[in-house]
Coordinates of C-alpha atoms in Angstrom, one line a residue:
Chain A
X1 CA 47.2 -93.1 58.7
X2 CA 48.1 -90.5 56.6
X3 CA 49.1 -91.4 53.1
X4 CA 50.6 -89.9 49.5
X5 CA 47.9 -90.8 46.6
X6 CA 48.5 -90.6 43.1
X7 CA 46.5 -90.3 40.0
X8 CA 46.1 -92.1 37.7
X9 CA 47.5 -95.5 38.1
X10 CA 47.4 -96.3 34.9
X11 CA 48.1 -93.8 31.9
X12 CA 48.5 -94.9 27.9
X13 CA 49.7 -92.3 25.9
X14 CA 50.8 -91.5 22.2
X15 CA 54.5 -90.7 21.9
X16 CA 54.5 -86.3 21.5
X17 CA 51.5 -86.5 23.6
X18 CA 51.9 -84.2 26.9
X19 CA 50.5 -85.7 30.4
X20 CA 50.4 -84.6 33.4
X21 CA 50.7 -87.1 36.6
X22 CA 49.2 -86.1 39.9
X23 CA 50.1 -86.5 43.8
X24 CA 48.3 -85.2 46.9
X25 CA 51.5 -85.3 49.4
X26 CA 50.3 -85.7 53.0
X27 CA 48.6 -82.7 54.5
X28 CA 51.5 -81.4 56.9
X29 CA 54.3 -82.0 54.6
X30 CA 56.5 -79.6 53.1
X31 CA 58.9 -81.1 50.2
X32 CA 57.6 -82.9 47.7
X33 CA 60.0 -85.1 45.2
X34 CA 59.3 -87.1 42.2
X35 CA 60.8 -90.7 40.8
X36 CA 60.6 -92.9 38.2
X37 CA 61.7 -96.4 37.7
X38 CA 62.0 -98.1 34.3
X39 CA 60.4 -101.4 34.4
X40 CA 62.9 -103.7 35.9
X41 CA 65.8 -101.0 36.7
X42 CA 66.5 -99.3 40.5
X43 CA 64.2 -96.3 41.7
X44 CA 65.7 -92.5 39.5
X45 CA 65.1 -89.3 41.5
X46 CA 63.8 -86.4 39.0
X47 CA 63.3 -83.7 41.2
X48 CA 62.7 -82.1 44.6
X49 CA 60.1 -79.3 45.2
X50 CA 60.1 -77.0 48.3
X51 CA 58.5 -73.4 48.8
X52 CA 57.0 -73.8 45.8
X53 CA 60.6 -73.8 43.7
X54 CA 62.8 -76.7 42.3
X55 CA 65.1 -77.6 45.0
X56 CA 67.1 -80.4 43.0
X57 CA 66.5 -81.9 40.0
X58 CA 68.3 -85.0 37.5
X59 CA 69.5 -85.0 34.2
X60 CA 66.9 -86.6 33.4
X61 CA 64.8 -84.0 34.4
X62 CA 65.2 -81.9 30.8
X63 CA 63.1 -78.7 28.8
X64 CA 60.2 -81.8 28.5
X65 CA 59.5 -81.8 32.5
X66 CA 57.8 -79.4 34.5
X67 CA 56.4 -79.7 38.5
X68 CA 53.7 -77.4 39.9
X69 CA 51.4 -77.2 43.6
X70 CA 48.9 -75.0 41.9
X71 CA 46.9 -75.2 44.8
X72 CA 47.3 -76.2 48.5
X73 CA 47.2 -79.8 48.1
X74 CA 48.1 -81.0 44.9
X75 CA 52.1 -81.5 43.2
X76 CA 51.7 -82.0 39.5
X77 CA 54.5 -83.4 37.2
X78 CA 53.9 -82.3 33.5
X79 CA 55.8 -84.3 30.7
X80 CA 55.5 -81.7 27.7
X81 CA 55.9 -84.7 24.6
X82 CA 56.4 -87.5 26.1
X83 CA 58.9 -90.5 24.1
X84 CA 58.7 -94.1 24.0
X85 CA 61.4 -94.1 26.6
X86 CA 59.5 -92.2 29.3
X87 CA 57.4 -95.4 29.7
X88 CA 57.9 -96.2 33.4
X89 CA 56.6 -96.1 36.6
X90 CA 56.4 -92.9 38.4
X91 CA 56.5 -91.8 42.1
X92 CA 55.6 -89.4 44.2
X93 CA 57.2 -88.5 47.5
X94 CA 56.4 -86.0 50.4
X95 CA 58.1 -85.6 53.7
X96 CA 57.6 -83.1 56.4
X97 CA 61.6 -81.9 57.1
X98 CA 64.8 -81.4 55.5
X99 CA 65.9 -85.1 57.0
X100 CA 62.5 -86.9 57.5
X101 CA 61.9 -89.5 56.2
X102 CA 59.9 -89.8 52.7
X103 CA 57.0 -91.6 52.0
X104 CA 55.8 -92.7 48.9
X105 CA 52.6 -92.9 46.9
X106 CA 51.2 -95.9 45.0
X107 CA 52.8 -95.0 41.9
X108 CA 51.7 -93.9 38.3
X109 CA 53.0 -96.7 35.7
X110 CA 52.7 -94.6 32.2
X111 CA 52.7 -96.3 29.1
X112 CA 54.1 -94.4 25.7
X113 CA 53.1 -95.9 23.1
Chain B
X1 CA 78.3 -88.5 44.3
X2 CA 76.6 -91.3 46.1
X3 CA 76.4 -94.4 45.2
X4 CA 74.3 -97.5 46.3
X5 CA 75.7 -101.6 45.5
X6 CA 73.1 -104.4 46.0
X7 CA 75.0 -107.4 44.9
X8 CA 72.8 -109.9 45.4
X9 CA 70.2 -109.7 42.7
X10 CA 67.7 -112.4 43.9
X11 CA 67.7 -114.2 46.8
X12 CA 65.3 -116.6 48.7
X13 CA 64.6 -117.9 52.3
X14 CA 61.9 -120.3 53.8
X15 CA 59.1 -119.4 55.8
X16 CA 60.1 -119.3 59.1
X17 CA 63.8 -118.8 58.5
X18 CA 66.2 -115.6 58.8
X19 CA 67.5 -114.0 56.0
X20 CA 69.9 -111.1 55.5
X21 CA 69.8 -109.0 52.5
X22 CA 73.5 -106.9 51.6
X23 CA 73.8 -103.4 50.7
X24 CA 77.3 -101.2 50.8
X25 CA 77.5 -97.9 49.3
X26 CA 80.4 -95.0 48.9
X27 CA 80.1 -91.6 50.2
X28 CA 82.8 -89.1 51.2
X29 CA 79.9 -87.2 53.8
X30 CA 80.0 -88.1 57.3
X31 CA 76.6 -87.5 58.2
X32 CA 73.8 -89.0 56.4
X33 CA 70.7 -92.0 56.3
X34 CA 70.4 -94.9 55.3
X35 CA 66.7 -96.9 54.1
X36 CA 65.6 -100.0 53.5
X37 CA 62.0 -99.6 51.2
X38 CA 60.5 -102.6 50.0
X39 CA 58.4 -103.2 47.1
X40 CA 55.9 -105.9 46.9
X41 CA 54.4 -106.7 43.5
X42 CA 51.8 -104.1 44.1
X43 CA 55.0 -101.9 42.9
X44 CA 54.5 -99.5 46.1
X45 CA 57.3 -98.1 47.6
X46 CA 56.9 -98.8 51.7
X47 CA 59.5 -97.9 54.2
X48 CA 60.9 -100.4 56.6
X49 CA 63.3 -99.3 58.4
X50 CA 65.8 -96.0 58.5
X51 CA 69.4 -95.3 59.9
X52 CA 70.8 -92.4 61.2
X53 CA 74.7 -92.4 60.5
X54 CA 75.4 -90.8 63.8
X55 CA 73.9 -93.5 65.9
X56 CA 76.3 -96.8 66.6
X57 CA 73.3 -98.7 67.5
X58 CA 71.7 -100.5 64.6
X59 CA 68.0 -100.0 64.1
X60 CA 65.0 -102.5 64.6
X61 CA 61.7 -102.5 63.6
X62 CA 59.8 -105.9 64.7
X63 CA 61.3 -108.7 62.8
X64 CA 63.4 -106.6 60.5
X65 CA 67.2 -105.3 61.7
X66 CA 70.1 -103.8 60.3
X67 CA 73.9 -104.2 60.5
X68 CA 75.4 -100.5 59.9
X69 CA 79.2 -100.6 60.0
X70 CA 80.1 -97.1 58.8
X71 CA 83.5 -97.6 58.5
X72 CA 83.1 -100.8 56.1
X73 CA 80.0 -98.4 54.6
X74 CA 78.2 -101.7 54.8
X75 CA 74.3 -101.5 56.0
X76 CA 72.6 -105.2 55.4
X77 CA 69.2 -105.7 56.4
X78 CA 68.4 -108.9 58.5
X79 CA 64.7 -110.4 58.2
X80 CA 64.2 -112.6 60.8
X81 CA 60.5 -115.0 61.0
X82 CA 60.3 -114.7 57.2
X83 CA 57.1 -114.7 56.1
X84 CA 55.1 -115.2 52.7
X85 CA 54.5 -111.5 52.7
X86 CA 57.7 -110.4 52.6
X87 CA 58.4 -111.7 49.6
X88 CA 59.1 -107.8 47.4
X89 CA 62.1 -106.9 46.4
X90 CA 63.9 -104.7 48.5
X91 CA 66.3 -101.4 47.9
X92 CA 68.6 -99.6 49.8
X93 CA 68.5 -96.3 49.7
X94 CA 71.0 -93.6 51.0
X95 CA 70.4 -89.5 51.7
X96 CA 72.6 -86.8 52.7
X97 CA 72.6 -84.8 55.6
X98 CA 73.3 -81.4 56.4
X99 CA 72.2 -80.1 52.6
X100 CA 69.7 -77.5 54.0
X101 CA 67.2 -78.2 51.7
X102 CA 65.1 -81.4 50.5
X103 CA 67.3 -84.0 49.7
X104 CA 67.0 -86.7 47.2
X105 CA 67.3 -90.5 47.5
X106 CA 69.6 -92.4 45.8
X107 CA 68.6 -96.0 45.5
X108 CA 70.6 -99.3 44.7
X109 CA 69.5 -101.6 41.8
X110 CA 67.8 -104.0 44.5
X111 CA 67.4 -107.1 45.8
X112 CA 64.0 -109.8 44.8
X113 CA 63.2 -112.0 47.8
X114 CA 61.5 -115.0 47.5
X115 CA 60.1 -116.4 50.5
X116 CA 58.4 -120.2 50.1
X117 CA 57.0 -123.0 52.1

C-alpha cells in the first residue's frame, strides 16, 4: 500500500541553524500540507502546497519557513534559523483531491537545541 | 474559524470492552468532514475513520463507529472489542468543504486511551 515517508526521523540542531525536512507524498497525489505538533500539545497545520504554490498557510508559518517540490517527487519544508521553540514533531501530508482524505507520513521529531 | 473540543483528556477501557471517545466542534459551514486519526506511541498519524457531513448515516469501519449528530455538532467515536493495540491517543479532526483548493485540518487537543487486561 502506498504510503507518505519522511526524512529524517530524527534531526538535532543548533538554535540559528537552517534545516530542511523532507516528504515523498504518495505518487498520484496532488496537495501536499505540512504539521507540527509540540510535544504533548494537539496536531498545528503550517501550510498547504498545490500546483506548485502555497495554497494556505498559519501564522505560524512566518519569513523563517519556506516549502518547495523541486522535483517530481519530493515536498521539502525549509526552516531558515531555526529557535528553541521550533522543537517539535513535524508532519507531512499528501492527498489526491480537494476533499480526500489526507494521509500522513511517519513524522520528523526535530530537536533545537 | 473552526474549532475542535476533546474534553476527555485520558480515558481507559478493558480489553474486550466498548469504549466511546467525545468530540464536538463549532463551525458556521454546512458542508464539511469530520476524522478520527489515531496516534499510537510510534507518534504516526493513521486514519480511522472519516465523515461526510451530508450523509445522516454514521460511518463504520470494523470495530470502530461514529455518532455524528450535526445539529448538536457532536461526532464521538465508539470502539467496540477493545484491544491492547488501540491503546494511542486519538484526535478529531474537522475540514471544510467547498473551499476549491487544498484544505487544512484542524485538530482537537486529543484524547489518550488506555486499554488493559
Amino acid at each position: 500500500e502506498p504510503e507518505v515517508t519522511q526524512t529524517p526521523s530524527h534531526q538535532v540542531t543548533q538554535m540559528g541553524q537552517e534545516v530542511i525536512l523532507r516528504c515523498v507524498p504518495i505518487s498520484n497525489h496532488l496537495y501536499f500540507y505540512w504539521y507540527r505538533q509540540i510535544l504533548g500539545q494537539k496536531v498545528e497545520f503550517l501550510v498547504s502546497f498545490y500546483n506548485n504554490e502555497i495554497s494556505e498557510k498559519s501564522e505560524i508559518f512566518d519569513d523563517q519557513f519556506s516549502v518547495e517540490r523541486p522535483d517530481g517527487s519530493n515536498f521539502t519544508l525549509k526552516i531558515r534559523s531555526t529557535k528553541l521553540e521550533d522543537s517539535a514533531m513535524y508532519f507531512c501530508a499528501s492527498c489526491a483531491g480537494v476533499e480526500e482524505t489526507q494521509y500522513f507520513g511517519p513524522g520528523t521529531r526535530l530537536l533545537v537545541l | 474559524a473552526q474549532t475542535v473540543t476533546q474534553s476527555q483528556p485520558e480515558m481507559s477501557v478493558q480489553e474486550a470492552e466498548t469504549v466511546t471517545l467525545s468530540c464536538t466542534y463549532d463551525t458556521s459551514e454546512n458542508n464539511y468532514y469530520l476524522f478520527w486519526y489515531k496516534q499510537p506511541p510510534s507518534r504516526q498519524m493513521i486514519l480511522v475513520i472519516r465523515q461526510e457531513a451530508y450523509k445522516q448515516q454514521n460511518a463504520t469501519e470494523n470495530r470502530f463507529s461514529v455518532n455524528f449528530q450535526k445539529a448538536a455538532k457532536s461526532f464521538s467515536l465508539k470502539i467496540s472489542d477493545s484491544q491492547l493495540g488501540d491503546t494511542a491517543m486519538y484526535f478529531c479532526a474537522f475540514m471544510r468543504s467547498n473551499t476549491g483548493t487544498a484544505s487544512k485540518l484542524t485538530f482537537g487537543t486529543g484524547t489518550r486511551l488506555q486499554v488493559t487486561l
